mmCIF file with all atom_site columns, C-alpha atoms in Angstrom:
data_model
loop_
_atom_site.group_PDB
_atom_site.id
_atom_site.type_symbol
_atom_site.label_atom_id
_atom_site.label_alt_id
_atom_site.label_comp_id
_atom_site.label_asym_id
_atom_site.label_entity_id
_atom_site.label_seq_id
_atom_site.pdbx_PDB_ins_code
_atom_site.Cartn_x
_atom_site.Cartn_y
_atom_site.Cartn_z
_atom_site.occupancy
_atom_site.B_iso_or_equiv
_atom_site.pdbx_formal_charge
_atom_site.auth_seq_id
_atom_site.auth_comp_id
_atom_site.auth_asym_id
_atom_site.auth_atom_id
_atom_site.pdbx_PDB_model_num
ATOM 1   C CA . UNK A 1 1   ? -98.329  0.088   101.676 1.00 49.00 ? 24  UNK A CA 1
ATOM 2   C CA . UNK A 1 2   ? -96.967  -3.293  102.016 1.00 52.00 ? 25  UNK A CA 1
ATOM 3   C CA . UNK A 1 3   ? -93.384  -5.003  102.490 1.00 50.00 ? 26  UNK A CA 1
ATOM 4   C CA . UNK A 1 4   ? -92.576  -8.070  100.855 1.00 67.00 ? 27  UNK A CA 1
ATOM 5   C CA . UNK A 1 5   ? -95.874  -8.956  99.924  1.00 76.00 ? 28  UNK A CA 1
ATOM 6   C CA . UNK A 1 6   ? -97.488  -7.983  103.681 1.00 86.00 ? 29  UNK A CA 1
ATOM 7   C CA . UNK A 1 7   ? -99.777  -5.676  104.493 1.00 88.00 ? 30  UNK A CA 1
ATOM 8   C CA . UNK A 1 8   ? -97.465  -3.021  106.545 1.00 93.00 ? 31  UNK A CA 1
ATOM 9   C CA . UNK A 1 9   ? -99.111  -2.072  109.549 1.00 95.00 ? 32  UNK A CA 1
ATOM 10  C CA . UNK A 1 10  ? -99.680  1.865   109.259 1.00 94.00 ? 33  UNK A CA 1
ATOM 11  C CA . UNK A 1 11  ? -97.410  4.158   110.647 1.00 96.00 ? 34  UNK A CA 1
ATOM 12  C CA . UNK A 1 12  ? -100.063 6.607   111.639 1.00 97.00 ? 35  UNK A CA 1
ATOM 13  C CA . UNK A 1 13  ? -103.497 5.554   112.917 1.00 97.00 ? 36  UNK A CA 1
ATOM 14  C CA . UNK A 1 14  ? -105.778 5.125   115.719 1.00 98.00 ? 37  UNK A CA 1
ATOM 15  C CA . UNK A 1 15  ? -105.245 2.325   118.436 1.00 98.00 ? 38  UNK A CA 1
ATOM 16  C CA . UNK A 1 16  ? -107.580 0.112   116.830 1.00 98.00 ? 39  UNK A CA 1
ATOM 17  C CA . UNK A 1 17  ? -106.432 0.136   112.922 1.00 98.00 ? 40  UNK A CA 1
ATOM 18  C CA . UNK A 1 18  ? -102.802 -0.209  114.529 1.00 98.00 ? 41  UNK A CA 1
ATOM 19  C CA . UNK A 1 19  ? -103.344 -3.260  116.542 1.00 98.00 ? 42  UNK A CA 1
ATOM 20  C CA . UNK A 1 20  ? -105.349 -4.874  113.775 1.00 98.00 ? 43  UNK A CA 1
ATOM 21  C CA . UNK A 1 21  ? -102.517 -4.005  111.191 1.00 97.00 ? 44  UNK A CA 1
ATOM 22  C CA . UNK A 1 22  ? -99.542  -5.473  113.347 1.00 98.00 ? 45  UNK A CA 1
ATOM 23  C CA . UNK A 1 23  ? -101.590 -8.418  113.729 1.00 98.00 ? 46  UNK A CA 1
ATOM 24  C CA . UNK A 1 24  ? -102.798 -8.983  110.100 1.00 97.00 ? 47  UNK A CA 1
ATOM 25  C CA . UNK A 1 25  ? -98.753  -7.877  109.315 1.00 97.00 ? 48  UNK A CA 1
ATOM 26  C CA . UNK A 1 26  ? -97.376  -11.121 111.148 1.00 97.00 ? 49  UNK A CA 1
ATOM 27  C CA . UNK A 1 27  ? -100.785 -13.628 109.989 1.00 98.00 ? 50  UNK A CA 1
ATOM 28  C CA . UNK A 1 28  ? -99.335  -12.741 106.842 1.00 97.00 ? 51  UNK A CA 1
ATOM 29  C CA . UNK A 1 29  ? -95.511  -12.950 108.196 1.00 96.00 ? 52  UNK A CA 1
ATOM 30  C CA . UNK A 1 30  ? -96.227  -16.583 108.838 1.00 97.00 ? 53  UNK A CA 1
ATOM 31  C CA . UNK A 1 31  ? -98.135  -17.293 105.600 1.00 97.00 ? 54  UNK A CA 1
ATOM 32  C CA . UNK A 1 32  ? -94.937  -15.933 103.738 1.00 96.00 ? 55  UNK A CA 1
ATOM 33  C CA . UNK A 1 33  ? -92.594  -18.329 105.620 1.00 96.00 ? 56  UNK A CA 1
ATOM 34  C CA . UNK A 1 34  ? -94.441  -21.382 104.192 1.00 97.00 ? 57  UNK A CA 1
ATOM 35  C CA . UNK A 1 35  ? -94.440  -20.109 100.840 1.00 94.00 ? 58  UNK A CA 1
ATOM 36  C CA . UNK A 1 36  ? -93.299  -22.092 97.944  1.00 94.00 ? 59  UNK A CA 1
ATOM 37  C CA . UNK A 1 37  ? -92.618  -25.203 99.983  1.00 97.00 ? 60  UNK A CA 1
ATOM 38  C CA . UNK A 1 38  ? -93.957  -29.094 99.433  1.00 97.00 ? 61  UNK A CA 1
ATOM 39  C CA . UNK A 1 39  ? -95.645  -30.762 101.578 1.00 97.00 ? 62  UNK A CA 1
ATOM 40  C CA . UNK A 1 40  ? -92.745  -33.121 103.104 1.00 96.00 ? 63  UNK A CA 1
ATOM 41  C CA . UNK A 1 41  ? -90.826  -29.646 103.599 1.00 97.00 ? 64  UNK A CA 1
ATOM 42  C CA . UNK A 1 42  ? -93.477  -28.046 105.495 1.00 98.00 ? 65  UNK A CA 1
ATOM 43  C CA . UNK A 1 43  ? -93.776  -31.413 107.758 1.00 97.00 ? 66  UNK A CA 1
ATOM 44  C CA . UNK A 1 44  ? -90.223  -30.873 109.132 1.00 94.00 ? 67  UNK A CA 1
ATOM 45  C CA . UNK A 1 45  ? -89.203  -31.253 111.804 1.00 91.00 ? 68  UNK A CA 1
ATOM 46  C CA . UNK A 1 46  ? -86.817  -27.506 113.019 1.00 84.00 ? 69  UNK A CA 1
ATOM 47  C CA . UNK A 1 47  ? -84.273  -29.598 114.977 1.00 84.00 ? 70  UNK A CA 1
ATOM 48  C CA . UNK A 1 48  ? -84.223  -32.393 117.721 1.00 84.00 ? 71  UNK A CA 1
ATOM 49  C CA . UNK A 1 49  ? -85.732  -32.750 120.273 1.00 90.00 ? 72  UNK A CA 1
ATOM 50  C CA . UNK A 1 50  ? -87.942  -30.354 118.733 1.00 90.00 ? 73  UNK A CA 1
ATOM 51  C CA . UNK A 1 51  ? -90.888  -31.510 116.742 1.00 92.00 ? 74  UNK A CA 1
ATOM 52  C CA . UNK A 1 52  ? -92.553  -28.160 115.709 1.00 95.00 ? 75  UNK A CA 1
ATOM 53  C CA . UNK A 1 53  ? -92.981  -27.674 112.037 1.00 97.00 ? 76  UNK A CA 1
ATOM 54  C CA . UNK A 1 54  ? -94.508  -24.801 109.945 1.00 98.00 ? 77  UNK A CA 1
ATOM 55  C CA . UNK A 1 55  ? -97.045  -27.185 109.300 1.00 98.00 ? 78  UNK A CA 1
ATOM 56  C CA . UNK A 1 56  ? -97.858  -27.040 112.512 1.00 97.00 ? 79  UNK A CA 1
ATOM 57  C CA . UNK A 1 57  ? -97.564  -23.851 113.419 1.00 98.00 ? 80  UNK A CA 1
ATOM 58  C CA . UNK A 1 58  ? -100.019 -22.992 110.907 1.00 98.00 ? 81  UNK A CA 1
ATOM 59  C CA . UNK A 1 59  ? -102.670 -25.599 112.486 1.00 98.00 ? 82  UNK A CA 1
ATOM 60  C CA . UNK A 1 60  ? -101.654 -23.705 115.994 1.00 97.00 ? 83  UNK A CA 1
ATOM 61  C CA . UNK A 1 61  ? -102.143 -20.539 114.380 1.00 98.00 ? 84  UNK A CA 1
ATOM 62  C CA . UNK A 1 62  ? -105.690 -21.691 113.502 1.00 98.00 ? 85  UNK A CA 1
ATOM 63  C CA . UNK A 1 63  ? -106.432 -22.765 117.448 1.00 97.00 ? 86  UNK A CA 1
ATOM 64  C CA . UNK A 1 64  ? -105.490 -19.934 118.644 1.00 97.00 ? 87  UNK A CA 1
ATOM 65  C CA . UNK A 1 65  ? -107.829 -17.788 116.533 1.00 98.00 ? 88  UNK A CA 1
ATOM 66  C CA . UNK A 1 66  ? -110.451 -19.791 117.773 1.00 97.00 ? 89  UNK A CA 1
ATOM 67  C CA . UNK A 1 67  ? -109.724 -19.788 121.292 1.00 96.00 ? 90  UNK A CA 1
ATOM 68  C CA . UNK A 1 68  ? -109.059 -16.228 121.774 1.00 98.00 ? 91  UNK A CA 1
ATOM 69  C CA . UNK A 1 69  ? -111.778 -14.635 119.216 1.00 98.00 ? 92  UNK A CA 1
ATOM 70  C CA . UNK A 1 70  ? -114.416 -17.244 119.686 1.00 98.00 ? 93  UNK A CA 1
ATOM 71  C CA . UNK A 1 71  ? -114.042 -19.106 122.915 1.00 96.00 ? 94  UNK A CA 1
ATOM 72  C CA . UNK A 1 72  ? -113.018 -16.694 124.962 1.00 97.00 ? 95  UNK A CA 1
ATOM 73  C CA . UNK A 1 73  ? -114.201 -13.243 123.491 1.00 98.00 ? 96  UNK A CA 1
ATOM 74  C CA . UNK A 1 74  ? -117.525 -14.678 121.952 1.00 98.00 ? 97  UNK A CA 1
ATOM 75  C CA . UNK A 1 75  ? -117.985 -17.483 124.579 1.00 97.00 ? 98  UNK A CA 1
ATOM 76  C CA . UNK A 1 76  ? -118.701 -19.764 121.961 1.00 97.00 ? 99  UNK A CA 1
ATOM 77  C CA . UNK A 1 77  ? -118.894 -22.967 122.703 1.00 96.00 ? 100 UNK A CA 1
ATOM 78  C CA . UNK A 1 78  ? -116.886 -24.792 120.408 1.00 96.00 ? 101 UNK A CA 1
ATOM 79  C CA . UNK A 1 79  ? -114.629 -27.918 120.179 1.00 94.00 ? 102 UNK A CA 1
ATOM 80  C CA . UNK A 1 80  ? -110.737 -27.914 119.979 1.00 91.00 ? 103 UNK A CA 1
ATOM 81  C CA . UNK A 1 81  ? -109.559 -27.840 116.130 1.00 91.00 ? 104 UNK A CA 1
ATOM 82  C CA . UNK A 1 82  ? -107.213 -30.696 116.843 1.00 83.00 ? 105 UNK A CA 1
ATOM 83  C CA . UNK A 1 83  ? -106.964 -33.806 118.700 1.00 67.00 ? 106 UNK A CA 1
ATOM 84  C CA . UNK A 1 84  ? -104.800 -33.602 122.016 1.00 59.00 ? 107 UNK A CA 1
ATOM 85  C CA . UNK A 1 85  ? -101.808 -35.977 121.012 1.00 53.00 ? 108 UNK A CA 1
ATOM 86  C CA . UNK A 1 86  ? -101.073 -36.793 124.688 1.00 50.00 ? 109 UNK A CA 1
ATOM 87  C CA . UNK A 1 87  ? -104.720 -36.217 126.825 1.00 47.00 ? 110 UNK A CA 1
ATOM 88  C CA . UNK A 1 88  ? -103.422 -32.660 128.100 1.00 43.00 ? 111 UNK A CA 1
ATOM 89  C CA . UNK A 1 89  ? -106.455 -31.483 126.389 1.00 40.00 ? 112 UNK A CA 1
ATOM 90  C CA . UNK A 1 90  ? -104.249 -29.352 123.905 1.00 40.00 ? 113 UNK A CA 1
ATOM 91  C CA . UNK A 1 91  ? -101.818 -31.696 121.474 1.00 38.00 ? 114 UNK A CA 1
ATOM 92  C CA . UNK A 1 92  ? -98.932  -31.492 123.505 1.00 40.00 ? 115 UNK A CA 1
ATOM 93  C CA . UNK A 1 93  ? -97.563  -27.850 123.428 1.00 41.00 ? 116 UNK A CA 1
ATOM 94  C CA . UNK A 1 94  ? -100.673 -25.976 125.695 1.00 47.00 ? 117 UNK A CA 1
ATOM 95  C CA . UNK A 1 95  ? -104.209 -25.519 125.545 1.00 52.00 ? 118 UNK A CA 1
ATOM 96  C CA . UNK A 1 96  ? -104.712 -24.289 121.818 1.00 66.00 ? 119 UNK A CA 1
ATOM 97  C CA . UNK A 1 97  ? -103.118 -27.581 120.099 1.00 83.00 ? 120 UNK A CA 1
ATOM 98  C CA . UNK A 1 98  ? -102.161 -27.714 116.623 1.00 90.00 ? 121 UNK A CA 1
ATOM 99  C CA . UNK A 1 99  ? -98.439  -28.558 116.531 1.00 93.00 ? 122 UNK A CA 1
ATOM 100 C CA . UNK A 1 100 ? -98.830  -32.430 116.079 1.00 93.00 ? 123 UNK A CA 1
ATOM 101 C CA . UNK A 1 101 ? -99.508  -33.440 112.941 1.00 94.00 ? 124 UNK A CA 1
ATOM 102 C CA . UNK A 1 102 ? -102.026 -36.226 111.958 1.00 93.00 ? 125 UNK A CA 1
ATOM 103 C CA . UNK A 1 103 ? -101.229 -38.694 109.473 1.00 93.00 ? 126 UNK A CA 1
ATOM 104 C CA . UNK A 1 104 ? -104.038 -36.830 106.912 1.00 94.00 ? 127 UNK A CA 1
ATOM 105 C CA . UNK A 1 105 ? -102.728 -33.444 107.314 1.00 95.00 ? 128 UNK A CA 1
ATOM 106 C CA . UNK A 1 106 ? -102.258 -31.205 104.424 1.00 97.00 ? 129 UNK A CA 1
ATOM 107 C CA . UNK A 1 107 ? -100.764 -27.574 104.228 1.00 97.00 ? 130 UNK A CA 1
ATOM 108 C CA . UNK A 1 108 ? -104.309 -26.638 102.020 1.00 97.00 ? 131 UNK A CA 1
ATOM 109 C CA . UNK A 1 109 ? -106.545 -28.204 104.061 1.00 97.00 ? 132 UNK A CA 1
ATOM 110 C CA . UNK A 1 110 ? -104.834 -26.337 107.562 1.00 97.00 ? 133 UNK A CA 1
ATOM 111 C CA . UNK A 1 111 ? -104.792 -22.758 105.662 1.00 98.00 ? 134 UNK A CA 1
ATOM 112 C CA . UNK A 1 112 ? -108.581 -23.214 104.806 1.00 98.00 ? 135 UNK A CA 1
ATOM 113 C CA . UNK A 1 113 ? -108.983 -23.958 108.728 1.00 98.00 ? 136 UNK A CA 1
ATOM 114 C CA . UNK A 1 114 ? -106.566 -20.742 109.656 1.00 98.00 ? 137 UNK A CA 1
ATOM 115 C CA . UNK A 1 115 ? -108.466 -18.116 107.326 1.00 98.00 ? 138 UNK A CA 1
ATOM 116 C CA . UNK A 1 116 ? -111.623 -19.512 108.310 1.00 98.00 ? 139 UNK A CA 1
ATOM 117 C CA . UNK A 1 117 ? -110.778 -18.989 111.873 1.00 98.00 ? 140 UNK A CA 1
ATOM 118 C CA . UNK A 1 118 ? -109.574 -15.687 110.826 1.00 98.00 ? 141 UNK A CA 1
ATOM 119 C CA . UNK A 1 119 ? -112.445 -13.937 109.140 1.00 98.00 ? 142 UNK A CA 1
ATOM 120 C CA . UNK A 1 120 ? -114.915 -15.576 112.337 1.00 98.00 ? 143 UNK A CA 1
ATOM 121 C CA . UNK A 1 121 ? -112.517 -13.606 114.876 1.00 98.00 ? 144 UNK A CA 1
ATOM 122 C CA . UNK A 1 122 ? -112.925 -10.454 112.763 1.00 98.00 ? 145 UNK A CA 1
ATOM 123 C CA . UNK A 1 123 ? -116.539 -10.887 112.965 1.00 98.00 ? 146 UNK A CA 1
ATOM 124 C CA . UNK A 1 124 ? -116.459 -11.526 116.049 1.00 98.00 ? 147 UNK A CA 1
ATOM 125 C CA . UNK A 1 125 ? -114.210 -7.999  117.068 1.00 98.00 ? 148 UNK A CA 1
ATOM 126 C CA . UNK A 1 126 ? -116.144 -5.989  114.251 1.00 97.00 ? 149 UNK A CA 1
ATOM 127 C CA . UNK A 1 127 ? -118.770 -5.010  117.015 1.00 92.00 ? 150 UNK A CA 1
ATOM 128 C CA . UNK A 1 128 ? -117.325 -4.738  119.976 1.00 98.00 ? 151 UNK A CA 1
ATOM 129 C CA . UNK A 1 129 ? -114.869 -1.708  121.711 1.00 98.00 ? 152 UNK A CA 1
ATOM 130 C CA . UNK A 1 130 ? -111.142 -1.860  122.824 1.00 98.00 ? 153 UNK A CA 1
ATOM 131 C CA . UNK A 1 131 ? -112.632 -2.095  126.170 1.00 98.00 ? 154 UNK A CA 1
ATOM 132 C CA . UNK A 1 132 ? -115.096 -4.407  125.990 1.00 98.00 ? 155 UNK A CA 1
ATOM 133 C CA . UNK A 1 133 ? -114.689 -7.127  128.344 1.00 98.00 ? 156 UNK A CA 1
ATOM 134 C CA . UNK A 1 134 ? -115.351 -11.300 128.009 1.00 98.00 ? 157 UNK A CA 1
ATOM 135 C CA . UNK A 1 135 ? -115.266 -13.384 131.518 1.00 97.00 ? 158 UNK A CA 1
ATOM 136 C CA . UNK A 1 136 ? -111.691 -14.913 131.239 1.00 97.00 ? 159 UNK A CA 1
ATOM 137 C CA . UNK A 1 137 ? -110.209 -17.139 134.730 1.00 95.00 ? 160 UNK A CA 1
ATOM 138 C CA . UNK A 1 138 ? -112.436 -16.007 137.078 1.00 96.00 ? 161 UNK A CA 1
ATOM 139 C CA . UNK A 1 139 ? -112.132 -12.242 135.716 1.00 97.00 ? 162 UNK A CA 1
ATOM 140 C CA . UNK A 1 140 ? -112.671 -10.394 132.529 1.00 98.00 ? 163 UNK A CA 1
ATOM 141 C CA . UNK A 1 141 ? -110.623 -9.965  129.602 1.00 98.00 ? 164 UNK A CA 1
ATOM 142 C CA . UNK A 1 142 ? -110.567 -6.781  127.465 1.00 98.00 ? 165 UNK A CA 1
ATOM 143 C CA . UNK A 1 143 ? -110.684 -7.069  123.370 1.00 98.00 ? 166 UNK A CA 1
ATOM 144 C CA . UNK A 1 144 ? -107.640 -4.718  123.714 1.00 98.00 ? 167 UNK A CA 1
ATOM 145 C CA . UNK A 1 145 ? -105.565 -6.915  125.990 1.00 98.00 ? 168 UNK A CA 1
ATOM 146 C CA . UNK A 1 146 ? -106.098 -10.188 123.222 1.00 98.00 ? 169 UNK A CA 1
ATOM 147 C CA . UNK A 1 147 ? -105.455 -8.153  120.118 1.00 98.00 ? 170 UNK A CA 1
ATOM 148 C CA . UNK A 1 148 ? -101.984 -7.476  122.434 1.00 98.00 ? 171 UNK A CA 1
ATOM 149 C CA . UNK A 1 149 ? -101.972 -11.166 123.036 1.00 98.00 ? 172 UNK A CA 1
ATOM 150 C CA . UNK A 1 150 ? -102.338 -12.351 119.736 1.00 98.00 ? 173 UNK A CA 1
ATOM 151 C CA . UNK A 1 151 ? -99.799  -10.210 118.168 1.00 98.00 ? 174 UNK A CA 1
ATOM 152 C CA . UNK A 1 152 ? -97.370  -11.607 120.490 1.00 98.00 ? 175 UNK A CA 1
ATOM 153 C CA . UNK A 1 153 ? -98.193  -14.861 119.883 1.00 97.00 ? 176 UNK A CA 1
ATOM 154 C CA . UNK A 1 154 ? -97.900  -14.748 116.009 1.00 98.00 ? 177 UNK A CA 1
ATOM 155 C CA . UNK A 1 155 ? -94.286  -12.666 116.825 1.00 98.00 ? 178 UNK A CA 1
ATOM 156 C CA . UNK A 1 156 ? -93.250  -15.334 118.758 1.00 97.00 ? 179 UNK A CA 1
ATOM 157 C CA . UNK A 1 157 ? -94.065  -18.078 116.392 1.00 97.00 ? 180 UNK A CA 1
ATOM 158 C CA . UNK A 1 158 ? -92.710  -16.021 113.358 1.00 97.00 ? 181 UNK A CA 1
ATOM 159 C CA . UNK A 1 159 ? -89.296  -16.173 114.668 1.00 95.00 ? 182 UNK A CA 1
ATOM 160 C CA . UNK A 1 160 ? -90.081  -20.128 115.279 1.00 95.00 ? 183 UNK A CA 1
ATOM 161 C CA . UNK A 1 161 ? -90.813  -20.011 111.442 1.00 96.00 ? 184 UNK A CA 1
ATOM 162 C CA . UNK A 1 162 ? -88.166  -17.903 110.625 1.00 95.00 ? 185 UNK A CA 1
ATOM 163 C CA . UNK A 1 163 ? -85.542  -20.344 112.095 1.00 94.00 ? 186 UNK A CA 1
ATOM 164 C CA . UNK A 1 164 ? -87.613  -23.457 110.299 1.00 96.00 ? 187 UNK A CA 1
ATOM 165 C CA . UNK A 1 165 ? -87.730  -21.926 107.001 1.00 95.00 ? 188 UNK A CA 1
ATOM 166 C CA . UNK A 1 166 ? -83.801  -21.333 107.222 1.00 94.00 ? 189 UNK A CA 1
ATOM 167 C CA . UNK A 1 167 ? -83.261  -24.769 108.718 1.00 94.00 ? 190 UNK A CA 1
ATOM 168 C CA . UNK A 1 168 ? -84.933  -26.186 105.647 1.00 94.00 ? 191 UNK A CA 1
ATOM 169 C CA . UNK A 1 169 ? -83.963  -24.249 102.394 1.00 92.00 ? 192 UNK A CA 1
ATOM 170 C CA . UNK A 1 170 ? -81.682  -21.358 103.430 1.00 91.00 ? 193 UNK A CA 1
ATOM 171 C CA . UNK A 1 171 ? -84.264  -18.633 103.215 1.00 89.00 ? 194 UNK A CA 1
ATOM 172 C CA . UNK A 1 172 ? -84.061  -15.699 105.694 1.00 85.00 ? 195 UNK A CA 1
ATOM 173 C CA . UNK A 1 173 ? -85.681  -12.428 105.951 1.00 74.00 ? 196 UNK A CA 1
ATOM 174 C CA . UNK A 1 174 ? -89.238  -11.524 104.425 1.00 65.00 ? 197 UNK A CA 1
#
C-alpha cells in the first residue's frame, strides 16, 4: 500500500515492521519533497537568517544514518560525511553535519551518499533485537529507542522540507 508514491507504513503489524515502515515512510517523505527540482532550487536557501536547504537536509539525512546505525549502534569507527563548516566538529547545526553546502555539491552525488548510508544501517539492524543495546554517553542505547529517534528526526526535518519546497515553487502536501 503506498500514498503518493511512499511506502505507507502498515496499519497492522508487529513493533518491529511498524517502526521500520514509519521510518522508511518519511526517508521517502523527504525524497518526494526534492522531487522534480534543479539543482539551484534545491540549493535554496528557506528564508533568512536561515540557511538550511533541501540540499542539505538530504546530506544531514545521510549523517545521521551513519551516526546512529553505524557509529553508535555498530561502533564503527568511521569519519564524519561532511566537513564541520565552523570547527564544532558537526557543520554548524550539531554533531551529524550536513546542512552546509560545499562549493562541489550535487543533489545526485548526496542521494548516492543517503541510500548508501541507508542500506549499511539496515544491515546493520537486520541482526540485532528491539532490545539490543550499543554503549551510548556513558550508558547503553537500545535499537528500539534509535529507530524512535530516527523517525523523529526525519518528521522533524520533513516539515523543514515541507515549508522549503512551498517557499520555492508553491508545492504543498505529498
Amino acid at each position: 500500500m503506498s500514498t503518493s508514491g511512499r511506502p505507507m507504513p502498515p496499519l497492522v503489524a508487529d513493533e518491529r515492521t511498524s517502526l521500520e515502515g514509519w521510518l522508511d515512510f518519511y526517508r521517502a517523505t523527504l525524497a518526494q519533497k526534492c522531487e522534480e527540482l534543479p539543482e539551484g532550487q534545491l540549493r535554496e536557501a528557506s528564508a533568512a537568517p536561515s540557511t538550511m536547504t533541501l540540499l542539505g537536509l538530504v546530506q544531514h539525512a545521510a549523517a545521521v544514518e551513519r551516526n546512529w546505525f553505524r557509529r553508535v549502534l555498530a561502533q564503527e569507527d568511521v569519519p564524519p560525511l561532511f566537513a564541520p563548516a565552523d570547527g564544532d566538529g558537526g557543520g554548524g547545526r550539531g554533531h551529524d553535519g550536513g546542512f552546509e553546502l560545499a562549493e562541489d555539491a550535487t543533489y545526485g552525488g548526496a542521494v548516492a551518499v543517503w541510500q548508501a548510508e541507508v542500506r549499511r544501517g539496515r544491515e546493520n539492524c537486520a541482526a540485532r533485537g528491539l532490545d539490543d543495546t550499543s554503549p551510548f554517553m556513558g550508558g547503553e542505547v537500545t535499537l528500539r529507542w534509535i529507530y524512535l529517534h530516527m523517525i523523529g528526526e526525519y518528521a522533524r526535518h520533513c516539515g523543514h522540507a515541507d515549508l522549503i519546497r512551498e517557499r520555492i515553487d508553491g508545492r504543498t502536501g505529498v
